[in-house]
mmCIF file of C-alpha atoms and ligand atoms in Angstrom:
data_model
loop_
_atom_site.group_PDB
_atom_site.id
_atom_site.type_symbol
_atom_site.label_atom_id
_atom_site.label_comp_id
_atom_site.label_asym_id
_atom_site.label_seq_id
_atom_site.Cartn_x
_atom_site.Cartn_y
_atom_site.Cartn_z
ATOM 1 C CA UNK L 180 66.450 -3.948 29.789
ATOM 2 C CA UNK L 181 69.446 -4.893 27.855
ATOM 3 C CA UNK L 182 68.704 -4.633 23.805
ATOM 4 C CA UNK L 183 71.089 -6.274 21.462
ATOM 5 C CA UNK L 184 71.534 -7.988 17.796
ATOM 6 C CA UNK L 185 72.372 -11.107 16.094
ATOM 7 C CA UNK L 186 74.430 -9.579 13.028
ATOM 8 C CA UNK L 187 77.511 -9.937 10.743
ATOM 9 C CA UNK L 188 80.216 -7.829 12.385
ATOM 10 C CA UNK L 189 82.985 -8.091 9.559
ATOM 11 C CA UNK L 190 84.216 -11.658 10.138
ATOM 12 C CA UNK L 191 86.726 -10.982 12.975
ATOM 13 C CA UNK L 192 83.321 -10.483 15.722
ATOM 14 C CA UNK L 193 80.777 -12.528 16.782
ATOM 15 C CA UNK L 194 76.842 -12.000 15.443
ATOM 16 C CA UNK L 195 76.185 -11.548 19.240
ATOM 17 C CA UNK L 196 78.813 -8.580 19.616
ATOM 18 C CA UNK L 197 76.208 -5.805 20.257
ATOM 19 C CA UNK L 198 74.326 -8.482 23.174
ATOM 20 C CA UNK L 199 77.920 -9.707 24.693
ATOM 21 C CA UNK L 200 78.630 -5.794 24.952
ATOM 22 C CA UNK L 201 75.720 -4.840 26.657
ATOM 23 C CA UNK L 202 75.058 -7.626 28.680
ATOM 24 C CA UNK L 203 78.418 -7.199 30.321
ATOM 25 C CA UNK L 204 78.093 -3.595 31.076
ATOM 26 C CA UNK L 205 74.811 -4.405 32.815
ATOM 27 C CA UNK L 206 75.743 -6.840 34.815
ATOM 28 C CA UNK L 207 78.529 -4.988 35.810
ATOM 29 C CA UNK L 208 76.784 -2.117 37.024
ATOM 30 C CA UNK L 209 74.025 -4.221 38.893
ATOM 31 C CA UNK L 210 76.684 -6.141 41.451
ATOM 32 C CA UNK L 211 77.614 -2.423 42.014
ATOM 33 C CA UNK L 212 73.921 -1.111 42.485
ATOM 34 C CA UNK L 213 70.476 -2.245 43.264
ATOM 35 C CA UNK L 214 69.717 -2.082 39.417
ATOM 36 C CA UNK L 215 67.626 -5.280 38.462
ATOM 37 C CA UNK L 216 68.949 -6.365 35.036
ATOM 38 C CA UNK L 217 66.244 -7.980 32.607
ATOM 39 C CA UNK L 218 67.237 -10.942 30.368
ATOM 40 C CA UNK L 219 68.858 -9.548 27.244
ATOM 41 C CA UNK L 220 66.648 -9.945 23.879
ATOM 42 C CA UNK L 221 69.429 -11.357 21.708
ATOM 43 C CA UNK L 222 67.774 -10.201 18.526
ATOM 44 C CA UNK L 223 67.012 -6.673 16.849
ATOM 45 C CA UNK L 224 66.881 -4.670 13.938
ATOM 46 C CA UNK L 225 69.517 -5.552 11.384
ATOM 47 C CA UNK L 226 67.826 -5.019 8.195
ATOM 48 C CA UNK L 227 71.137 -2.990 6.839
ATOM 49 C CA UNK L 228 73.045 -6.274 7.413
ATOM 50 C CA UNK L 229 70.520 -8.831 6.039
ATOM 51 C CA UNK L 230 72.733 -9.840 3.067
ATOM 52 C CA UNK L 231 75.259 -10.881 5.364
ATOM 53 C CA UNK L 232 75.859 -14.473 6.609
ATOM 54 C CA UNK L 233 74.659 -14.848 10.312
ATOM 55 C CA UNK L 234 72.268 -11.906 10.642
ATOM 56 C CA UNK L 235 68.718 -12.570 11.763
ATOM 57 C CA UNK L 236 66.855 -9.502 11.827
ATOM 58 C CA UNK L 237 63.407 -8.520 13.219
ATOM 59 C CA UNK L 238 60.666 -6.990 11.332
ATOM 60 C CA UNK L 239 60.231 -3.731 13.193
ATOM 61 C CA UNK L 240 56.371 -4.046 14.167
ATOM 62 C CA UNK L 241 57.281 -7.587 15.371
ATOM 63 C CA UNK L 242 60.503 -5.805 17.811
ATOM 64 C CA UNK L 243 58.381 -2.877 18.502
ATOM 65 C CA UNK L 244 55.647 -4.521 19.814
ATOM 66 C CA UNK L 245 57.710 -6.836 21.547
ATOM 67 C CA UNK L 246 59.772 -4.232 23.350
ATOM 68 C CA UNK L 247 56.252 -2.642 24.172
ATOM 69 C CA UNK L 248 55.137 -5.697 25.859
ATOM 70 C CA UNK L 249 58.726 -6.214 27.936
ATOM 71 C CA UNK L 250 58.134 -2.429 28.877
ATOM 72 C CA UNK L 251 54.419 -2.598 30.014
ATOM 73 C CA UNK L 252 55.470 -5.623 31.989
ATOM 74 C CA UNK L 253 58.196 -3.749 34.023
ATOM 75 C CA UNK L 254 55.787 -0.764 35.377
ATOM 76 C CA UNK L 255 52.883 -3.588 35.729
ATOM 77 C CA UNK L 256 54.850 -5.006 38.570
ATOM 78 C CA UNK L 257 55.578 -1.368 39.872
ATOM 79 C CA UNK L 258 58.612 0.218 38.898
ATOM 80 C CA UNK L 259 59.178 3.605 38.052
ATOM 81 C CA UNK L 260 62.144 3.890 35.568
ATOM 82 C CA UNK L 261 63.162 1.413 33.177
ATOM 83 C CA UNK L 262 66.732 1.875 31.722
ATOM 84 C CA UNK L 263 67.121 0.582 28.433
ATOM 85 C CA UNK L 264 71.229 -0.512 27.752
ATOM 86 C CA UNK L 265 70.939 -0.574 24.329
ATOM 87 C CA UNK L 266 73.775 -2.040 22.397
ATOM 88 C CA UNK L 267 72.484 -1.392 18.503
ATOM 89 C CA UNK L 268 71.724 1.753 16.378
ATOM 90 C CA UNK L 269 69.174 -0.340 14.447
ATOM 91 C CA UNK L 270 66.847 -0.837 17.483
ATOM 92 C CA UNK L 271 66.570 2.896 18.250
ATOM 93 C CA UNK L 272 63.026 3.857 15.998
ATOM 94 C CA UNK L 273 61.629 0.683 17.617
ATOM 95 C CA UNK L 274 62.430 1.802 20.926
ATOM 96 C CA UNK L 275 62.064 5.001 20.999
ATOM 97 C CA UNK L 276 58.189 4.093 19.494
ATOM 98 C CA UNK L 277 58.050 1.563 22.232
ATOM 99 C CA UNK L 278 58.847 3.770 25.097
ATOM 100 C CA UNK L 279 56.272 6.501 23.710
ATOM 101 C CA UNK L 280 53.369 3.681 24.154
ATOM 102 C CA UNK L 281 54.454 2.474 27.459
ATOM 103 C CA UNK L 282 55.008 5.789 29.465
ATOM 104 C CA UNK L 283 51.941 7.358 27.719
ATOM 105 C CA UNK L 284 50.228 6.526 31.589
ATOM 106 C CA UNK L 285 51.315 6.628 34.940
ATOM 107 C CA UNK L 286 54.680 7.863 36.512
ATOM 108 C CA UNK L 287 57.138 6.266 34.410
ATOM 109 C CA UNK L 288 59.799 7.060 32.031
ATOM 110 C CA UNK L 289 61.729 5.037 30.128
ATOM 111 C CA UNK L 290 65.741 6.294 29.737
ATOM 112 C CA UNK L 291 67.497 5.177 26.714
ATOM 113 C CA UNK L 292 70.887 4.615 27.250
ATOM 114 C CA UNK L 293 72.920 3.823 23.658
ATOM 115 C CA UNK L 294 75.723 3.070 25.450
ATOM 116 C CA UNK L 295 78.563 3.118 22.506
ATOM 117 C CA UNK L 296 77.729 7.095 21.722
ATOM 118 C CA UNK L 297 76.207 8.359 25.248
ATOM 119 C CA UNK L 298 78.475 6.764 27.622
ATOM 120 C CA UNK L 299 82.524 6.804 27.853
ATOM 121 C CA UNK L 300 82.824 10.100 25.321
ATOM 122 C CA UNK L 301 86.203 11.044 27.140
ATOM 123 C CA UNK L 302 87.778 7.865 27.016
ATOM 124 C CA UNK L 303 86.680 7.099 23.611
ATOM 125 C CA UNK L 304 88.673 10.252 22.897
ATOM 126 C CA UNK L 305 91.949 9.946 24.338
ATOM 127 C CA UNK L 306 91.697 5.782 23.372
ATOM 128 C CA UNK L 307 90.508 5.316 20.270
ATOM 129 C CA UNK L 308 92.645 6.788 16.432
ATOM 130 C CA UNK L 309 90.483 5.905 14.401
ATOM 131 C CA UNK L 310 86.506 7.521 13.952
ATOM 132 C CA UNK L 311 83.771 5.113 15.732
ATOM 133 C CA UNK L 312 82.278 2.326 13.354
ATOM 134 C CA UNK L 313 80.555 -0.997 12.885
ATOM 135 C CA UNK L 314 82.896 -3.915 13.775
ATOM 136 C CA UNK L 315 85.518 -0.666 13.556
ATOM 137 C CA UNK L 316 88.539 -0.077 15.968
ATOM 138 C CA UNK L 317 86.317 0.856 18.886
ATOM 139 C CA UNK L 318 83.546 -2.434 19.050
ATOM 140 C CA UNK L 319 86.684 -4.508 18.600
ATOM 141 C CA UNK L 320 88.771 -3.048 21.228
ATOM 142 C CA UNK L 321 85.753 -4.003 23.367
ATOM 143 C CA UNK L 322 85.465 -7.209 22.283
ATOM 144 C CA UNK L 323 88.830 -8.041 22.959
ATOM 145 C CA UNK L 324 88.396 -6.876 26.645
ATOM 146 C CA UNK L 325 85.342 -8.942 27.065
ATOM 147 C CA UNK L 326 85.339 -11.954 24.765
ATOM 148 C CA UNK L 327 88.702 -12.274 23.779
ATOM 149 C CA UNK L 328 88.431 -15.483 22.579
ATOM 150 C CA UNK L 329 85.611 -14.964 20.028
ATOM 151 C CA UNK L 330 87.880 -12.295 18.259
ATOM 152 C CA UNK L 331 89.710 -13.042 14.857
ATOM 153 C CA UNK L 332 92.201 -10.522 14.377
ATOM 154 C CA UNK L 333 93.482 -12.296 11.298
ATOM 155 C CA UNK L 334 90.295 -11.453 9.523
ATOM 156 C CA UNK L 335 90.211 -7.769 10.606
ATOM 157 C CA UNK L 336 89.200 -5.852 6.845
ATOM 158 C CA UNK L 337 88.685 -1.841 6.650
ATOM 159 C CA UNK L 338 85.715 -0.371 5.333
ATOM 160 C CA UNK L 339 84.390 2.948 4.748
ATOM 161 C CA UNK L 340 81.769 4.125 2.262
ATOM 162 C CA UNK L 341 80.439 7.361 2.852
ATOM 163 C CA UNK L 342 78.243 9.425 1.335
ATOM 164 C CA UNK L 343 76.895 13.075 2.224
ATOM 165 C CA UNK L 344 73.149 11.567 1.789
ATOM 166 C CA UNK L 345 71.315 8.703 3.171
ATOM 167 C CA UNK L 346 71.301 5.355 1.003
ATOM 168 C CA UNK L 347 68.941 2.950 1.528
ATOM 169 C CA UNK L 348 68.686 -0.044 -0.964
ATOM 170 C CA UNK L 349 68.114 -4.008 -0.061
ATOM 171 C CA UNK L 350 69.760 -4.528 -3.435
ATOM 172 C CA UNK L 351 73.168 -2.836 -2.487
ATOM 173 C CA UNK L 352 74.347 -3.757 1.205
ATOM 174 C CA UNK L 353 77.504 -5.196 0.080
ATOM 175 C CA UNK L 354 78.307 -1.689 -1.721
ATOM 176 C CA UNK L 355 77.450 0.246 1.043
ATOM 177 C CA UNK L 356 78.697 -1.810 4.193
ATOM 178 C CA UNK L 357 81.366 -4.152 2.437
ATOM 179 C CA UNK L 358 81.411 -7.096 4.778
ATOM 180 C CA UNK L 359 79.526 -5.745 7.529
ATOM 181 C CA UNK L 360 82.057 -3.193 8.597
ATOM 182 C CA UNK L 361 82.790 0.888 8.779
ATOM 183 C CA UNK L 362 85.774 1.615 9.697
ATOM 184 C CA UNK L 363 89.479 -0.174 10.909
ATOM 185 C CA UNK L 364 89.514 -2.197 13.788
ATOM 186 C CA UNK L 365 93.333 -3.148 12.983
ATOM 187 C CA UNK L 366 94.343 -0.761 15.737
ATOM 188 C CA UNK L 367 91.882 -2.442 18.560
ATOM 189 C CA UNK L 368 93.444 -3.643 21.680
ATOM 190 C CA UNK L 369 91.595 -5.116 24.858
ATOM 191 C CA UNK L 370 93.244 -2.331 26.996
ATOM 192 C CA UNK L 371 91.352 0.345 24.841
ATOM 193 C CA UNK L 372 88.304 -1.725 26.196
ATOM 194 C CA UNK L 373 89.259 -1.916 29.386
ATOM 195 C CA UNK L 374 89.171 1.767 29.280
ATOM 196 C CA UNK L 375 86.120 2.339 27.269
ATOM 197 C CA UNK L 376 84.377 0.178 29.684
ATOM 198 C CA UNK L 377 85.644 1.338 32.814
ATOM 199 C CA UNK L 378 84.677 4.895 32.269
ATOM 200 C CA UNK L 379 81.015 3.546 30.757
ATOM 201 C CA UNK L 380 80.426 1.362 33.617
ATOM 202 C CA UNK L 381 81.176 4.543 35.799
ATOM 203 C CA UNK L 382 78.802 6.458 34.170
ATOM 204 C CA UNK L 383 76.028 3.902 34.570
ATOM 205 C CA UNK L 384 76.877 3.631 37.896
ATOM 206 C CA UNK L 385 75.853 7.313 38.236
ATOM 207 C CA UNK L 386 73.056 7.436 36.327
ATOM 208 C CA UNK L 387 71.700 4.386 38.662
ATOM 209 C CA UNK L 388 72.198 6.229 42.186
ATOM 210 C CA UNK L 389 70.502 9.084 40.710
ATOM 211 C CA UNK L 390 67.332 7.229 39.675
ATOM 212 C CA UNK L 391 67.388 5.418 42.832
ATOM 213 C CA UNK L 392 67.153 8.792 44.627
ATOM 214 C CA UNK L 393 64.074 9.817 42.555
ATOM 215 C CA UNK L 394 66.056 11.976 40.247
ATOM 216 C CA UNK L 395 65.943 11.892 36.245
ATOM 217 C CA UNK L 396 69.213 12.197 34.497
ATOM 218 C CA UNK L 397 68.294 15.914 32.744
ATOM 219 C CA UNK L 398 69.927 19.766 33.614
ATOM 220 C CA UNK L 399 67.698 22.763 33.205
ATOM 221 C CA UNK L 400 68.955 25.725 31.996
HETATM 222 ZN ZN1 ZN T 619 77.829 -3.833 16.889
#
C-alpha cells in the first residue's frame, strides 16, 4: 500500500512529490520480489500546507476510514502482512489508527514503513549537508533522480522556522512553513538520490524476503 500527498512542496517540486517518491520505490522493489504493490492513494493529510496553492488535503476521519477500508480489503482476500510505503508525515495518526482497526482480528499485521526517516539512514548520512526537511535538500535530491524534469531549481527558496514547542494555528502557515518548505534544497543533486534510493530500495528488498519467509521485521533483546 503506497500512501502519498497532493501538497505545495516550495515551488521548485511537484504537489505529487511524496506519491512520485513512493510509488517508485515500490515498484522498484516488487520487479525484485514477489511483493504485490497496491495502487497509490494520491491524496493525504496536508492540513499544515492548506494555505498553499495546489494542496488538497483530506479530512482525517474521511483518510482514516478510507485507509481502514483499503486495509480490511487486503486480509479479506487472504494476506497476512500488509506493508504500508508511506511517503508523508501527515498521514501517520491516520494510519497508525487505521492499522489498529484492521489487525484488531485474525493473523495480520500491518508494517509501517515511512520510508524518508526508516529507510536509507546511512546514506542519508554520508549524502546529504544539510538537516532533512520538507521540499529541503534531501526530497529534492530525490526528485531529481526520479522526476527530473518536474524539478525547478531556479525556484529553490530556504526555510527554517523552528521553535522548541509545537505550533499549531490555521491562521499562521505562511509564518511557520514559509512557502511550503524547511530547510535548503540548493545543495540537491540527482546522484544524492540515486544513493538515497539505492540503499532504501535495498532495505525494502530485505524487509520483503523476510516477510515472505514468515518472519516480522522486530529483534528481541
Ligand atoms: Zn514531501
Amino acid at each position: 500500500m503506497v500512501t502519498g500527498a497532493l501538497e505545495a512542496h516550495g515551488t521548485h517540486l511537484p504537489l505529487s512529490t511524496d506519491t512520485i517518491l513512493s510509488t517508485y520505490l515500490a515498484e522498484k522493489v516488487a520487479t525484485k520480489t514477489k511483493a504485490l504493490v497496491l495502487p497509490s492513494i494520491p491524496f493525504g493529510d496536508s492540513w499544515s500546507f492548506n494555505d498553499f496553492e495546489g494542496t488538497i488535503s483530506i479530512a482525517p476521519d474521511a483518510l482514516t476510514d478510507f485507509y481502514i477500508s483499503v486495509m480490511k480489503g487486503v486480509f479479506k482476500h487472504g494476506f497476512r502482512y500488509l506493508v504500508v510505503l508511506n511517503g508523508h508525515g501527515g498521514n501517520i495518526p491516520e494510519l497508525t489508527i487505521a492499522a489498529k482497526a484492521a489487525t484488531e482480528t485474525g493473523q495480520r499485521a500491518v508494517i509501517i514503513v515511512n520510508w524518508w526517516k526508516d529507510l536509507a539512514e546511512s546514506a542519508r548520512k554520508l549524502v546529504e549537508e544539510t538537516p532533512m526537511g520538507h521540499a529541503a535538500e534531501d526530497e529534492t535530491s530525490e526528485v531529481l533522480h526520479v522526476r527530473p524534469d518536474l524539478v525547478n531549481m531556479s525556484k529553490a527558496e530556504h526555510h527554517r522556522v523552528v521553535s522548541r514547542f509545537t505550533i499549531i494555528s490555521g491562521m499562521l502557515r505562511e509564518e511557520l512553513l514559509p512557502s511550503g518548505v524547511y530547510g535548503d534544497p540548493r545543495l540537491a543533486t540527482a546522484e544524492k538520490g540515486r544513493l538515497i534510493f539505492e540503499q532504501a530500495e535495498e532495505e525494502m528488498i530485505g524487509l520483503i524476503n523476510q516477510l515472505e519467509k514468515g518472519e516480522l521485521p522486530i529483534t528481541k533483546g
